[in-house]
C-alpha cells in the first residue's frame, strides 16, 4: 500500500469550546484498496502493529501530516497544530524520535505545530522508557496528548510526572453523556483531574448539541467530533480555515 500510494490522510478539526474556533486537526489514515475499497484503520492498524509495518507507515504519516500542515501555513492560513497518532509499537521504536525530527526538518514545520497522541496502555507498557521518550519530545517543543483517556489503566501517580499537555476523553464516555449520570461523573472527573495537573481536556466523538453543552457547562476546553466536522480532505480544512478567517464561524 505504501509503495503503491494507497494511503491518504484525512484531517478532523479540533475546536475550542469557548471560541468555537479550529485550533488544530488530527490526522487519520485511510487505505484505499484497489479491490476492497476503503479499509478502516481499525482493521489494518492492529495488523500493521503485529507485523511491525506500523513503523514505516507511521513514518509516512508523520512526514505527510507535517508537510500538509506546513502547506496550509504557506498558503497564508492561520497556523494550527496537527496531531498524529502514535501506536504502541511505534512509541517503543528506538528510531521514533529521529523520525519525528526528520519529518519536521524535511517539511520545515515548527515543532510547536506538531502534537503526538499516545494511549495510556502504550505509555504503561514500559513506564520509565515512555517517560524518557516523552521528555525528549517535550524538550524538542512537541506537545503530547493521551488518547482514549479513561479506557486504559493509567497510574495516576505516574500521570503527574508526564510532560503531557492534553487528555482526550474517550468517545465511549461521550456517547451517552446527555443521559447517563455515570458517564457524566467520569467526564467531570477527567476534566477536573486534567485541569489540576495543568492539562487541557478535549472530548472526542462529540456528535450532539447536548453532549457539547454538557462539556462546555463543565469547563471542558475543546472538542472533536461529527457535530463540528467529520475527518475531511486537506482542501476542506483549507476552506474551513478560510471561512474562519473571514469571520464566519460554523455553529460550534
Ligand atoms: P482515535 O485516534 O481515537 O481517533 C478517533 C476516531 O474516532 C477516528 O476513527 C475518527 O474518525 C472517529 N470519530 C471522530 N469523531 C467521531 C464522532 O463524532 N463519532 C464517532 N462515532 N466517531 C468519530 P478512525 O479514523 O476510524 O480511526 C480509528 C483509530 O485508528 C484511531 O482512533 C487511531 O487509534 C487509529 N489510527 C487512525 N489513523 C492512524 C494513524 O495514522 N496512525 C496510527 N498509529 N493509528 C491511527
Ligand atoms: Mg487519536
Ligand atoms: Mg481516541
Short mmCIF file of C-alpha atoms and ligand atoms in Angstrom, two decimals:
data_model
loop_
_atom_site.label_atom_id
_atom_site.label_comp_id
_atom_site.label_asym_id
_atom_site.label_seq_id
_atom_site.Cartn_x
_atom_site.Cartn_y
_atom_site.Cartn_z
CA UNK A 1 0.00 0.00 0.00
CA UNK A 2 2.87 2.38 0.80
CA UNK A 3 4.74 1.79 -2.44
CA UNK A 4 1.52 1.96 -4.47
CA UNK A 5 0.36 5.18 -2.80
CA UNK A 6 -2.83 3.63 -1.48
CA UNK A 7 -2.77 5.54 1.80
CA UNK A 8 -4.04 9.03 2.35
CA UNK A 9 -4.74 11.16 5.37
CA UNK A 10 -7.95 12.84 6.39
CA UNK A 11 -7.95 15.62 8.97
CA UNK A 12 -10.55 16.21 11.66
CA UNK A 13 -10.84 19.69 13.17
CA UNK A 14 -10.37 20.17 16.89
CA UNK A 15 -12.38 23.09 18.17
CA UNK A 16 -12.05 25.39 21.17
CA UNK A 17 -15.29 25.15 23.16
CA UNK A 18 -15.13 28.77 24.31
CA UNK A 19 -14.42 30.48 21.00
CA UNK A 20 -15.77 27.89 18.57
CA UNK A 21 -12.56 28.23 16.56
CA UNK A 22 -10.46 25.48 15.00
CA UNK A 23 -7.05 25.40 16.69
CA UNK A 24 -5.82 22.07 15.36
CA UNK A 25 -6.58 18.93 13.40
CA UNK A 26 -6.00 15.22 13.94
CA UNK A 27 -4.53 13.25 11.05
CA UNK A 28 -6.39 9.97 10.45
CA UNK A 29 -5.10 7.43 7.95
CA UNK A 30 -7.22 5.82 5.24
CA UNK A 31 -6.40 2.91 2.97
CA UNK A 32 -7.99 2.91 -0.47
CA UNK A 33 -7.57 -0.69 -1.55
CA UNK A 34 -7.90 -1.35 -5.31
CA UNK A 35 -10.22 -4.34 -4.72
CA UNK A 36 -11.67 -3.95 -1.24
CA UNK A 37 -12.25 -0.22 -1.37
CA UNK A 38 -11.82 1.88 1.72
CA UNK A 39 -10.33 -0.15 4.60
CA UNK A 40 -10.77 1.25 8.11
CA UNK A 41 -7.67 1.88 10.24
CA UNK A 42 -9.46 -0.06 12.98
CA UNK A 43 -8.89 -3.11 10.75
CA UNK A 44 -5.39 -2.58 9.42
CA UNK A 45 -3.57 -0.65 12.15
CA UNK A 46 -3.67 -3.61 14.58
CA UNK A 47 -2.26 -5.85 11.81
CA UNK A 48 0.42 -3.31 10.99
CA UNK A 49 1.24 -3.26 14.70
CA UNK A 50 1.56 -7.03 14.82
CA UNK A 51 3.73 -7.23 11.74
CA UNK A 52 5.89 -4.25 12.64
CA UNK A 53 4.95 -2.44 9.41
CA UNK A 54 3.44 0.27 11.56
CA UNK A 55 6.90 1.81 11.92
CA UNK A 56 7.15 2.51 8.19
CA UNK A 57 3.52 3.52 7.89
CA UNK A 58 3.91 5.78 10.90
CA UNK A 59 6.92 7.44 9.34
CA UNK A 60 4.88 8.17 6.22
CA UNK A 61 2.02 9.58 8.32
CA UNK A 62 4.41 11.87 10.20
CA UNK A 63 6.01 13.17 7.01
CA UNK A 64 2.70 13.66 5.22
CA UNK A 65 0.98 15.37 8.14
CA UNK A 66 3.89 17.75 8.79
CA UNK A 67 4.19 18.60 5.09
CA UNK A 68 0.44 19.24 4.85
CA UNK A 69 0.43 21.49 7.89
CA UNK A 70 3.36 23.47 6.51
CA UNK A 71 1.49 23.79 3.19
CA UNK A 72 -1.57 25.27 4.95
CA UNK A 73 0.70 27.81 6.60
CA UNK A 74 2.46 28.60 3.34
CA UNK A 75 -0.99 29.24 1.82
CA UNK A 76 -1.45 32.00 4.38
CA UNK A 77 -3.91 30.21 6.66
CA UNK A 78 -3.95 30.67 10.43
CA UNK A 79 -1.28 28.35 11.85
CA UNK A 80 -2.80 25.31 13.54
CA UNK A 81 -1.36 22.25 15.16
CA UNK A 82 -1.54 18.79 13.57
CA UNK A 83 -1.90 15.75 15.81
CA UNK A 84 -0.52 12.39 14.73
CA UNK A 85 -1.47 9.08 16.35
CA UNK A 86 1.43 7.01 17.55
CA UNK A 87 0.62 3.36 18.23
CA UNK A 88 2.32 1.28 20.95
CA UNK A 89 4.93 -0.40 18.79
CA UNK A 90 5.83 2.90 17.15
CA UNK A 91 6.14 4.53 20.54
CA UNK A 92 8.60 1.82 21.59
CA UNK A 93 10.63 2.08 18.41
CA UNK A 94 14.07 3.43 19.10
CA UNK A 95 14.04 5.47 15.90
CA UNK A 96 10.79 7.33 16.65
CA UNK A 97 12.48 10.49 17.89
CA UNK A 98 14.66 10.54 14.76
CA UNK A 99 11.65 10.01 12.51
CA UNK A 100 9.82 12.87 14.14
CA UNK A 101 12.85 15.15 13.91
CA UNK A 102 13.25 14.23 10.25
CA UNK A 103 9.58 14.89 9.47
CA UNK A 104 9.89 18.36 11.00
CA UNK A 105 13.13 19.17 9.27
CA UNK A 106 12.01 17.85 5.92
CA UNK A 107 8.75 19.80 5.99
CA UNK A 108 10.06 22.94 7.66
CA UNK A 109 7.22 22.73 10.19
CA UNK A 110 7.81 24.29 13.56
CA UNK A 111 7.85 21.72 16.40
CA UNK A 112 5.18 23.75 18.19
CA UNK A 113 2.71 22.88 15.44
CA UNK A 114 3.01 19.13 15.87
CA UNK A 115 1.34 17.05 18.54
CA UNK A 116 1.66 13.32 19.19
CA UNK A 117 -1.24 11.24 20.51
CA UNK A 118 -0.37 8.17 22.54
CA UNK A 119 -2.63 5.87 24.52
CA UNK A 120 -2.37 5.13 28.22
CA UNK A 121 -1.66 1.45 27.62
CA UNK A 122 1.14 2.42 25.28
CA UNK A 123 2.74 4.56 27.98
CA UNK A 124 2.24 1.98 30.70
CA UNK A 125 3.98 -0.83 28.78
CA UNK A 126 7.37 0.42 29.89
CA UNK A 127 6.82 3.40 32.08
CA UNK A 128 10.41 4.51 32.65
CA UNK A 129 11.21 4.35 28.96
CA UNK A 130 8.00 6.12 27.99
CA UNK A 131 8.71 8.98 30.35
CA UNK A 132 12.21 9.30 28.88
CA UNK A 133 10.77 9.42 25.34
CA UNK A 134 8.10 11.94 26.32
CA UNK A 135 10.75 14.15 27.91
CA UNK A 136 12.71 14.12 24.68
CA UNK A 137 9.65 15.28 22.73
CA UNK A 138 8.92 17.87 25.37
CA UNK A 139 12.47 19.20 25.06
CA UNK A 140 12.00 19.41 21.28
CA UNK A 141 8.90 21.56 21.84
CA UNK A 142 6.41 18.93 20.67
CA UNK A 143 3.12 18.62 22.53
CA UNK A 144 1.79 15.24 23.60
CA UNK A 145 -1.70 14.10 24.45
CA UNK A 146 -3.16 10.95 25.93
CA UNK A 147 -5.71 9.44 23.55
CA UNK A 148 -8.72 7.37 24.66
CA UNK A 149 -8.17 8.54 28.21
CA UNK A 150 -10.04 6.52 30.79
CA UNK A 151 -10.04 3.24 28.89
CA UNK A 152 -6.57 2.05 29.87
CA UNK A 153 -5.11 1.74 33.28
CA UNK A 154 -3.02 4.80 33.90
CA UNK A 155 -1.17 5.09 37.11
CA UNK A 156 -2.44 8.38 38.49
CA UNK A 157 0.78 8.81 40.42
CA UNK A 158 2.76 8.48 37.20
CA UNK A 159 0.44 10.80 35.28
CA UNK A 160 1.56 13.83 37.26
CA UNK A 161 5.14 13.37 36.09
CA UNK A 162 4.26 13.13 32.39
CA UNK A 163 5.03 16.10 30.16
CA UNK A 164 1.54 15.85 28.65
CA UNK A 165 -0.42 18.87 27.51
CA UNK A 166 -3.79 17.29 26.84
CA UNK A 167 -6.14 14.50 27.91
CA UNK A 168 -8.63 13.20 25.37
CA UNK A 169 -11.81 11.91 26.99
CA UNK A 170 -12.62 8.68 25.19
CA UNK A 171 -15.64 8.50 22.89
CA UNK A 172 -17.18 5.73 24.99
CA UNK A 173 -17.80 8.23 27.82
CA UNK A 174 -19.11 10.88 25.45
CA UNK A 175 -21.67 8.72 23.62
CA UNK A 176 -24.33 8.74 26.37
CA UNK A 177 -23.16 11.88 28.05
CA UNK A 178 -26.52 13.61 27.75
CA UNK A 179 -28.39 10.93 29.71
CA UNK A 180 -26.02 8.73 31.62
CA UNK A 181 -25.08 10.03 35.09
CA UNK A 182 -22.13 7.64 35.30
CA UNK A 183 -20.61 8.96 32.09
CA UNK A 184 -21.27 12.50 33.30
CA UNK A 185 -19.41 11.74 36.52
CA UNK A 186 -16.47 10.26 34.62
CA UNK A 187 -16.26 13.19 32.20
CA UNK A 188 -16.36 15.69 35.05
CA UNK A 189 -13.69 13.76 36.95
CA UNK A 190 -11.38 13.69 33.91
CA UNK A 191 -11.89 17.42 33.31
CA UNK A 192 -11.08 18.21 36.91
CA UNK A 193 -8.08 15.86 37.00
CA UNK A 194 -6.66 17.31 33.80
CA UNK A 195 -7.06 20.89 34.94
CA UNK A 196 -5.48 20.21 38.31
CA UNK A 197 -2.49 18.72 36.51
CA UNK A 198 -2.32 21.79 34.24
CA UNK A 199 -3.50 19.95 31.17
CA UNK A 200 -6.17 20.83 28.64
CA UNK A 201 -9.06 18.44 28.24
CA UNK A 202 -10.60 17.59 24.88
CA UNK A 203 -13.60 15.33 24.29
CA UNK A 204 -13.65 13.09 21.24
CA UNK A 205 -16.67 11.72 19.42
CA UNK A 206 -18.93 14.72 20.12
CA UNK A 207 -21.98 14.22 17.91
CA UNK A 208 -24.82 16.15 19.52
CA UNK A 209 -25.50 19.61 20.86
CA UNK A 210 -26.49 18.12 24.20
CA UNK A 211 -23.08 16.47 24.55
CA UNK A 212 -21.37 19.72 23.60
CA UNK A 213 -23.46 21.76 26.03
CA UNK A 214 -22.72 19.40 28.88
CA UNK A 215 -18.99 19.58 28.13
CA UNK A 216 -18.98 23.34 27.81
CA UNK A 217 -21.01 23.78 31.01
CA UNK A 218 -18.50 21.60 32.81
CA UNK A 219 -15.48 23.52 31.56
CA UNK A 220 -14.12 21.04 29.09
CA UNK A 221 -11.68 23.04 26.92
CA UNK A 222 -12.05 21.54 23.49
CA UNK A 223 -13.99 19.11 21.38
CA UNK A 224 -13.70 16.99 18.29
CA UNK A 225 -16.46 15.07 16.58
CA UNK A 226 -19.05 14.79 13.84
CA UNK A 227 -21.09 17.64 15.34
CA UNK A 228 -18.49 20.07 14.09
CA UNK A 229 -16.93 18.06 11.28
CA UNK A 230 -16.07 14.56 10.17
CA UNK A 231 -12.49 13.82 9.19
CA UNK A 232 -12.10 15.57 5.80
CA UNK A 233 -9.68 16.05 2.93
CA UNK A 234 -6.98 18.73 3.22
CA UNK A 235 -8.83 21.07 0.80
CA UNK A 236 -11.80 21.14 3.13
CA UNK A 237 -9.62 22.14 6.06
CA UNK A 238 -8.36 24.88 3.81
CA UNK A 239 -11.96 26.05 3.27
CA UNK A 240 -12.88 25.84 6.93
CA UNK A 241 -9.85 27.92 7.92
CA UNK A 242 -10.62 30.49 5.23
CA UNK A 243 -14.21 30.80 6.42
CA UNK A 244 -12.91 31.21 9.94
CA UNK A 245 -10.51 33.94 8.84
CA UNK A 246 -13.30 35.82 7.12
CA UNK A 247 -15.24 35.82 10.36
CA UNK A 248 -17.80 33.16 9.61
CA UNK A 249 -17.85 30.73 12.50
CA UNK A 250 -19.50 27.45 11.81
CA UNK A 251 -22.05 26.76 14.55
CA UNK A 252 -19.82 25.09 17.13
P1 LIG B 1 -8.50 7.68 17.53
O1 LIG B 1 -7.14 8.26 17.42
O2 LIG B 1 -9.10 7.65 18.88
O3 LIG B 1 -9.37 8.52 16.51
C1 LIG B 1 -10.72 8.86 16.70
C2 LIG B 1 -11.63 8.04 15.84
O4 LIG B 1 -12.98 8.46 16.05
C3 LIG B 1 -11.41 8.20 14.34
O5 LIG B 1 -11.72 6.95 13.72
C4 LIG B 1 -12.45 9.24 13.95
O6 LIG B 1 -12.81 9.21 12.59
C5 LIG B 1 -13.59 8.82 14.83
N1 LIG B 1 -14.53 9.89 15.13
C6 LIG B 1 -14.30 11.21 15.14
N2 LIG B 1 -15.40 11.90 15.50
C7 LIG B 1 -16.37 10.99 15.72
C8 LIG B 1 -17.74 11.07 16.13
O7 LIG B 1 -18.30 12.13 16.36
N3 LIG B 1 -18.41 9.89 16.26
C9 LIG B 1 -17.82 8.69 16.03
N4 LIG B 1 -18.56 7.59 16.19
N5 LIG B 1 -16.53 8.57 15.65
C10 LIG B 1 -15.81 9.71 15.50
P2 LIG B 1 -10.80 6.34 12.58
O8 LIG B 1 -10.33 7.43 11.68
O9 LIG B 1 -11.53 5.18 12.01
O10 LIG B 1 -9.53 5.83 13.39
C11 LIG B 1 -9.67 4.82 14.34
C12 LIG B 1 -8.40 4.62 15.13
O11 LIG B 1 -7.36 4.16 14.26
C13 LIG B 1 -7.86 5.91 15.74
O12 LIG B 1 -8.53 6.18 16.95
C14 LIG B 1 -6.41 5.54 15.94
O13 LIG B 1 -6.23 4.78 17.10
C15 LIG B 1 -6.13 4.66 14.73
N6 LIG B 1 -5.47 5.48 13.68
C16 LIG B 1 -6.01 6.26 12.73
N7 LIG B 1 -5.06 6.85 11.97
C17 LIG B 1 -3.88 6.44 12.46
C18 LIG B 1 -2.50 6.67 12.12
O14 LIG B 1 -2.17 7.45 11.22
N8 LIG B 1 -1.55 6.04 12.88
C19 LIG B 1 -1.87 5.20 13.90
N9 LIG B 1 -0.87 4.61 14.59
N10 LIG B 1 -3.14 4.94 14.27
C20 LIG B 1 -4.14 5.57 13.55
MG1 LIG B 2 -6.26 9.91 18.17
MG1 LIG B 3 -9.33 8.27 20.59
#
